[in-house]
PDB file of C-alpha atoms in Angstrom:
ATOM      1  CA  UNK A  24     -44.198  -6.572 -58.168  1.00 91.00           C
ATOM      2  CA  UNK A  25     -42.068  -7.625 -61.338  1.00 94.00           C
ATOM      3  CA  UNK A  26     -42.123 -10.516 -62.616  1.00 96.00           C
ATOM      4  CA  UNK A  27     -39.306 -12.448 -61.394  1.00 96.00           C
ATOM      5  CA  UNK A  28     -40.643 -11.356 -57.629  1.00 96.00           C
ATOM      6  CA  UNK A  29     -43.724 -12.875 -58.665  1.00 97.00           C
ATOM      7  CA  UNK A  30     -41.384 -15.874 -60.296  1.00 97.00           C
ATOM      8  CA  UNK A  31     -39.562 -16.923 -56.877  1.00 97.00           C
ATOM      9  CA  UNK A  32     -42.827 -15.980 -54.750  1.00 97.00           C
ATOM     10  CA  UNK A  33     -44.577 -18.930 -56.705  1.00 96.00           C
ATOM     11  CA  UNK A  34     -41.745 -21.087 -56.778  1.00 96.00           C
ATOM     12  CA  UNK A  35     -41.697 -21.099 -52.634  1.00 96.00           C
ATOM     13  CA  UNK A  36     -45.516 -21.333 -52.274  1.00 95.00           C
ATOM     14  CA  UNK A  37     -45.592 -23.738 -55.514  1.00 94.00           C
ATOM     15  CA  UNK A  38     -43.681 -26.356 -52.956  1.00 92.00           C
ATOM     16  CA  UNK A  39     -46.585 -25.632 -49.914  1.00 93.00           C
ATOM     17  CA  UNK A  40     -49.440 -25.883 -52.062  1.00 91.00           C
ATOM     18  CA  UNK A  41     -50.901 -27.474 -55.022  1.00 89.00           C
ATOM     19  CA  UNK A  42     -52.326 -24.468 -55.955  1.00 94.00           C
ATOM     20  CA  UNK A  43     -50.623 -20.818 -56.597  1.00 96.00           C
ATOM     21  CA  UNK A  44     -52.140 -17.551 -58.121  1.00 96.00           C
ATOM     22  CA  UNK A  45     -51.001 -14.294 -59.239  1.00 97.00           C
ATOM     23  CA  UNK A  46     -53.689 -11.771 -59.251  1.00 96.00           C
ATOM     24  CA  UNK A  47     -53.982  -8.932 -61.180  1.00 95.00           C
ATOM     25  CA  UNK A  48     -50.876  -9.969 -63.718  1.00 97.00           C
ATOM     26  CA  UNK A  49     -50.550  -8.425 -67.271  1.00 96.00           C
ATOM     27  CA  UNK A  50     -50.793 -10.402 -70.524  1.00 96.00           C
ATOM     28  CA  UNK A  51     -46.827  -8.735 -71.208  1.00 96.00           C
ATOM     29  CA  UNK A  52     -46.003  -9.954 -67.023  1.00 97.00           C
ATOM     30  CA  UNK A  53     -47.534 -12.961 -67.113  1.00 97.00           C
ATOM     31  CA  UNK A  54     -45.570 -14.353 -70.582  1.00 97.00           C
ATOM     32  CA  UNK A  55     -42.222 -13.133 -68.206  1.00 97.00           C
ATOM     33  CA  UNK A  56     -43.805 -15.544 -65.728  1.00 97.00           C
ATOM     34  CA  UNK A  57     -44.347 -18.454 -67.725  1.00 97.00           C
ATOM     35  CA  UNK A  58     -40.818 -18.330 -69.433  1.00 97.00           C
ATOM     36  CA  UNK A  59     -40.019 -18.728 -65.783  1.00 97.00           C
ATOM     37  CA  UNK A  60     -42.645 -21.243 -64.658  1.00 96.00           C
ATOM     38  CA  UNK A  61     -43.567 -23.056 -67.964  1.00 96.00           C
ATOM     39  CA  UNK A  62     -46.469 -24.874 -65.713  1.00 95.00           C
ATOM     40  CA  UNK A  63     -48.396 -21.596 -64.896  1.00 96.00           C
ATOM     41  CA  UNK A  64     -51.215 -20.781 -67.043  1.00 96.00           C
ATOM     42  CA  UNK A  65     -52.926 -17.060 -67.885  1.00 97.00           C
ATOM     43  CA  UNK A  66     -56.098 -16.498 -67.733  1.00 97.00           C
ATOM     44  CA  UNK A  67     -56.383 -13.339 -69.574  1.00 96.00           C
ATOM     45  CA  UNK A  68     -59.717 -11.799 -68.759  1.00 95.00           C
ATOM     46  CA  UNK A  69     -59.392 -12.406 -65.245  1.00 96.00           C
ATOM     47  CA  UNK A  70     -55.676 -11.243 -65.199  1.00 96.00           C
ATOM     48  CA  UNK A  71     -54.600 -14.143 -63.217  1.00 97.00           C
ATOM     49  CA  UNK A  72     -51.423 -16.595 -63.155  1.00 97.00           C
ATOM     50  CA  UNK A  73     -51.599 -19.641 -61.304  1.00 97.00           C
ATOM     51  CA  UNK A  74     -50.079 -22.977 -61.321  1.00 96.00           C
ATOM     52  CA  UNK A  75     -52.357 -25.785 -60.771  1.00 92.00           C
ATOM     53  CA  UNK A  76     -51.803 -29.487 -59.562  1.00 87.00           C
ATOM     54  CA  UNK A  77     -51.465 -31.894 -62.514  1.00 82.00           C
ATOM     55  CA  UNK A  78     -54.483 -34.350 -60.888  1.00 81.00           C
ATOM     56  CA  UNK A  79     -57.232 -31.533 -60.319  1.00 79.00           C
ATOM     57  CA  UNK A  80     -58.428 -31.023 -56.768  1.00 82.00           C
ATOM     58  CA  UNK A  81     -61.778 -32.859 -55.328  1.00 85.00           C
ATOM     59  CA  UNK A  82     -64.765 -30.725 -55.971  1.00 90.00           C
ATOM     60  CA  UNK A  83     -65.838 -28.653 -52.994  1.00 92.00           C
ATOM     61  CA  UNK A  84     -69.911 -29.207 -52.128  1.00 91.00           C
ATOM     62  CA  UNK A  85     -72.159 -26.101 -52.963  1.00 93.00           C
ATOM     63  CA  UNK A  86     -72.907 -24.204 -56.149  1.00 94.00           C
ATOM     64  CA  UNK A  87     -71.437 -20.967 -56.870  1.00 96.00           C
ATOM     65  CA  UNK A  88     -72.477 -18.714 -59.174  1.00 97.00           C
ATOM     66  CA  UNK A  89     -71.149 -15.089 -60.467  1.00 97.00           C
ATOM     67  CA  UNK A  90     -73.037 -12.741 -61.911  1.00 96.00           C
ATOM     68  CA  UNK A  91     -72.661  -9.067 -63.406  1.00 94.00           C
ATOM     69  CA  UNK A  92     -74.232  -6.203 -64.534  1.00 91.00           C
ATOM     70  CA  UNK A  93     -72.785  -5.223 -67.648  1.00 89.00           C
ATOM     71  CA  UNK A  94     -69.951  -6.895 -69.767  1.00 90.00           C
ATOM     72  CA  UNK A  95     -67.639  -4.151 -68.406  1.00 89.00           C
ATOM     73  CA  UNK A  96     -68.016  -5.892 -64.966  1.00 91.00           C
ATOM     74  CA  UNK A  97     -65.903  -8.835 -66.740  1.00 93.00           C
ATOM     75  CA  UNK A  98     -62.817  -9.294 -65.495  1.00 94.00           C
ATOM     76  CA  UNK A  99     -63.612  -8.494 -61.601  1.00 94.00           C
ATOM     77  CA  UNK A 100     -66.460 -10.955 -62.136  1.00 96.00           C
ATOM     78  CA  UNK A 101     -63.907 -13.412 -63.968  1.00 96.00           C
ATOM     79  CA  UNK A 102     -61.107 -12.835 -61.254  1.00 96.00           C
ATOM     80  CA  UNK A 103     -63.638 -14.190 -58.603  1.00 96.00           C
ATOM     81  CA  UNK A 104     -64.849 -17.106 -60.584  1.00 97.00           C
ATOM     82  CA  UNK A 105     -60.939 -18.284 -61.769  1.00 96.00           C
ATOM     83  CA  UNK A 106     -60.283 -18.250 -58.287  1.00 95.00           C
ATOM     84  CA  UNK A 107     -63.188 -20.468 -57.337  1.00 95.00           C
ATOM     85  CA  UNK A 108     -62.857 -22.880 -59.370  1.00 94.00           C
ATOM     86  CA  UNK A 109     -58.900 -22.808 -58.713  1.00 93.00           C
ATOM     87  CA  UNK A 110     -59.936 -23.851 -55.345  1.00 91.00           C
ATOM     88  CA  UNK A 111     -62.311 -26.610 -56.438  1.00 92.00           C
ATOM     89  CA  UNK A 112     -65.602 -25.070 -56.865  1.00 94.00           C
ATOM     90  CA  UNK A 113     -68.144 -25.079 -59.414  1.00 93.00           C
ATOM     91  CA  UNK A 114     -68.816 -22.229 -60.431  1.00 96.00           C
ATOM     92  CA  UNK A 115     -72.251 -20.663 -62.810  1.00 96.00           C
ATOM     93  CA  UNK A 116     -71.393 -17.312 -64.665  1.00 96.00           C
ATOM     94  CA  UNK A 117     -74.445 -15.583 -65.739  1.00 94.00           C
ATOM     95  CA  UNK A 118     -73.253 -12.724 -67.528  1.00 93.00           C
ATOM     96  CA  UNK A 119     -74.695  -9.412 -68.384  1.00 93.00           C
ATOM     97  CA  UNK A 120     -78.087  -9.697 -66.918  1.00 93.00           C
ATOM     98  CA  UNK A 121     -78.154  -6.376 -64.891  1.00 90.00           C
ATOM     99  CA  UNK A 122     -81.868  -4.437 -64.108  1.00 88.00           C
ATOM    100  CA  UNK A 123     -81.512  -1.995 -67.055  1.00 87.00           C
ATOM    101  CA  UNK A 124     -82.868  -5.428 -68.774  1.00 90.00           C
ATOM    102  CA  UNK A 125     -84.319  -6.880 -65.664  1.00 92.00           C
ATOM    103  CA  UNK A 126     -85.438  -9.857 -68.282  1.00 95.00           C
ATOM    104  CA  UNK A 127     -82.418 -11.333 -68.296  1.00 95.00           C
ATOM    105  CA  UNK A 128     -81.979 -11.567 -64.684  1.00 95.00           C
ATOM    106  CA  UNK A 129     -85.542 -13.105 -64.264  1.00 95.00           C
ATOM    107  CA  UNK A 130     -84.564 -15.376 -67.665  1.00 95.00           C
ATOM    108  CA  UNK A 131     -81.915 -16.887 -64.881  1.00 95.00           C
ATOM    109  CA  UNK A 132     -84.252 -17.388 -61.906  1.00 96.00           C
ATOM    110  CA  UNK A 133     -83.551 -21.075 -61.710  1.00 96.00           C
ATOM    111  CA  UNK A 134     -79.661 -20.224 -61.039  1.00 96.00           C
ATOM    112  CA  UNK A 135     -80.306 -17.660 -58.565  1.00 96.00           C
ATOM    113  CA  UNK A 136     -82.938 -20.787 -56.874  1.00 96.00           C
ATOM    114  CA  UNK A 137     -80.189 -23.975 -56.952  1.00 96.00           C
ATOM    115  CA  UNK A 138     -77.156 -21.453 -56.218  1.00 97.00           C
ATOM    116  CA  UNK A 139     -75.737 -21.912 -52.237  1.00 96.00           C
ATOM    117  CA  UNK A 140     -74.014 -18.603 -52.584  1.00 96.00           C
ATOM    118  CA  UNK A 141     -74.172 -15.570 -55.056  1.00 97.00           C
ATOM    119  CA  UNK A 142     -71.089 -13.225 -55.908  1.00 97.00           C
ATOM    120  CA  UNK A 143     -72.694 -10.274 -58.038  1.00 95.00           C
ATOM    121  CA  UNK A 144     -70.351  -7.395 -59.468  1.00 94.00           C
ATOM    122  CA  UNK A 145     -71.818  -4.590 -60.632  1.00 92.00           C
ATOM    123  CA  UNK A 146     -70.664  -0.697 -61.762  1.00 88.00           C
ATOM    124  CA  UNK A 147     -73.019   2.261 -62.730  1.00 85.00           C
ATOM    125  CA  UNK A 148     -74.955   2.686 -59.550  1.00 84.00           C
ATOM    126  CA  UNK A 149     -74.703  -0.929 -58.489  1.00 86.00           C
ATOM    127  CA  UNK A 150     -78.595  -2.422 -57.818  1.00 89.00           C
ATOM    128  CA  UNK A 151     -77.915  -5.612 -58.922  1.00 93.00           C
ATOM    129  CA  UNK A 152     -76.991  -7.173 -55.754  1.00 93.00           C
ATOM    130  CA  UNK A 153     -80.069  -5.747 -54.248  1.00 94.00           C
ATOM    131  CA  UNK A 154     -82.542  -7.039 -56.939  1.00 94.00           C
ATOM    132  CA  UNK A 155     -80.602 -10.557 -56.450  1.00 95.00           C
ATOM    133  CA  UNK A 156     -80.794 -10.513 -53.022  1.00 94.00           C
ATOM    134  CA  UNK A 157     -84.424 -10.188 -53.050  1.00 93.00           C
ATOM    135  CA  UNK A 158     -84.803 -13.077 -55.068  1.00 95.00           C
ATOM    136  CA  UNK A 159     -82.462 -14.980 -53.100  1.00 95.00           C
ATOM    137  CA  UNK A 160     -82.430 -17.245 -50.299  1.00 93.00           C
ATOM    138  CA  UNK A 161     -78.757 -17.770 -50.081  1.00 95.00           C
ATOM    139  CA  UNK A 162     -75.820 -15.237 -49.050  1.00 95.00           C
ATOM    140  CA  UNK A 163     -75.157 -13.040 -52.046  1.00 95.00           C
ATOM    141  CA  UNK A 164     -71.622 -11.333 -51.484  1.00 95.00           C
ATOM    142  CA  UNK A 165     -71.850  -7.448 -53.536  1.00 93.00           C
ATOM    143  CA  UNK A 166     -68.994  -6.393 -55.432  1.00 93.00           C
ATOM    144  CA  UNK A 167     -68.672  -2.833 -56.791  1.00 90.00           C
ATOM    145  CA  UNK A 168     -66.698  -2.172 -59.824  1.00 90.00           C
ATOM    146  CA  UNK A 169     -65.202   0.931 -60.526  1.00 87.00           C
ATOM    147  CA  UNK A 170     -67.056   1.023 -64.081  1.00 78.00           C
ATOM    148  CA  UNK A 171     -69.638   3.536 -65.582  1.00 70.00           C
ATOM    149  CA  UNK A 172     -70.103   7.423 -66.819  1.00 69.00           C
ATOM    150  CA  UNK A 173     -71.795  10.263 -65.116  1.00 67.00           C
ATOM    151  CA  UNK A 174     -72.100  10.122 -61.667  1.00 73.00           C
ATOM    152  CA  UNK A 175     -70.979   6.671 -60.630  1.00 75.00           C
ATOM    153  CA  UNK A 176     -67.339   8.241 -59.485  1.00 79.00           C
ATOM    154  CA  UNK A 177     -65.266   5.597 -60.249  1.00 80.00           C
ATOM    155  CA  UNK A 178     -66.845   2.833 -58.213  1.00 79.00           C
ATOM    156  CA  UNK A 179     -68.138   4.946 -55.303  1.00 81.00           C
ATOM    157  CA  UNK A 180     -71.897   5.004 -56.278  1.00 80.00           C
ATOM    158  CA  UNK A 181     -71.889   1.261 -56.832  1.00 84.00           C
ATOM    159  CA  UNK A 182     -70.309   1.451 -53.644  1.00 84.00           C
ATOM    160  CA  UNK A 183     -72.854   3.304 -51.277  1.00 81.00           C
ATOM    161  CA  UNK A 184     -75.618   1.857 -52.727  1.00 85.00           C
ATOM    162  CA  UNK A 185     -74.111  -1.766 -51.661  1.00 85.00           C
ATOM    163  CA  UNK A 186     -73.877  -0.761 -48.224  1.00 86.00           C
ATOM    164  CA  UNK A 187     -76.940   0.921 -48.038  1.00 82.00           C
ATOM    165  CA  UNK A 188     -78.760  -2.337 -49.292  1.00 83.00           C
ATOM    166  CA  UNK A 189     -81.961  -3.322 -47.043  1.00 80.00           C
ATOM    167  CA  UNK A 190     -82.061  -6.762 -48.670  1.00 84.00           C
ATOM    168  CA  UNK A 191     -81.732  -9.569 -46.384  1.00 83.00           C
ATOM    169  CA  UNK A 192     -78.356 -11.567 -46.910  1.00 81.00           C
ATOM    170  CA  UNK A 193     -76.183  -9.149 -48.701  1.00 83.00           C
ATOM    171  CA  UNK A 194     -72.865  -8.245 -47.427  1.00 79.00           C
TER     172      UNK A 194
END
């Protein structure tokens, strides 16, 4: 879409809802956008424009937290955390603790424990979510990214190796 569809889409759901985002929005779109809608803010690493409600809404119950593989798992990691907390979770972002330093991951153990649900984005060949789950006794949602060299194929590897994840309470 251009940016003055994405202009008079927000205006229309702007007056149904306190909250409206624009997902996957450039830095050059989203300045279009907010010439438009001076009330929308960017939030650049997760590429997404929103307008929010000037009182901010009630916090939802549970913990969420998001965590990735590499730094290059960023901004799919970020996209699904700005849009959490857009909706009135709280929301824990370890970053950059995949198994090629399993360390870090174990470092956040207490997380992964007082977390009620785990979104984990990983690339390369994507065993995060399957090392989490293991640990985990909460749903942990998988979420290939289409990062990596060699043989992860753009996503794929991460892919198959997600769905072909024995751990208990990974989807």
């Amino acid at each position: 879409k251009i940016a003055m569809q994405i202009v008079e889409i927000m205006k229309v759901m702007e007056a149904r809802h306190p909250v409206v985002m624009a997902t996957r929005v450039s830095a050059e779109k989203s300045a279009e956008i907010q010439a438009a809608l001076p009330q929308a803010t960017y939030f650049e690493m997760a590429r997404i424009c929103a307008i929010q409600p000037s009182v901010p809404l009630a916090i939802r119950p549970g913990k969420l937290s998001i965590l990735t593989a590499g730094t290059a798992d960023l901004p799919v990691a970020e996209e699904a955390a700005v849009t959490a907390e857009l909706c009135g979770f709280q929301v824990t972002r370890p970053w950059d603790v995949g198994v090629a330093g399993i360390h870090r991951l174990l470092s956040n153990r207490h997380v992964i424990d007082q977390s009620d649900v785990l979104i984990v984005a990983a690339g390369m060949e994507g065993a995060l979510p399957s090392v989490v789950a293991g640990l985990a006794d909460c749903p942990v949602v998988a979420v290939p990214t289409s990062v990596g060299y060699g043989a992860s194929f753009n996503g794929l590897a991460p892919l198959l190796t997600m769905l072909n994840s024995c751990a208990t309470g990974i989807g």
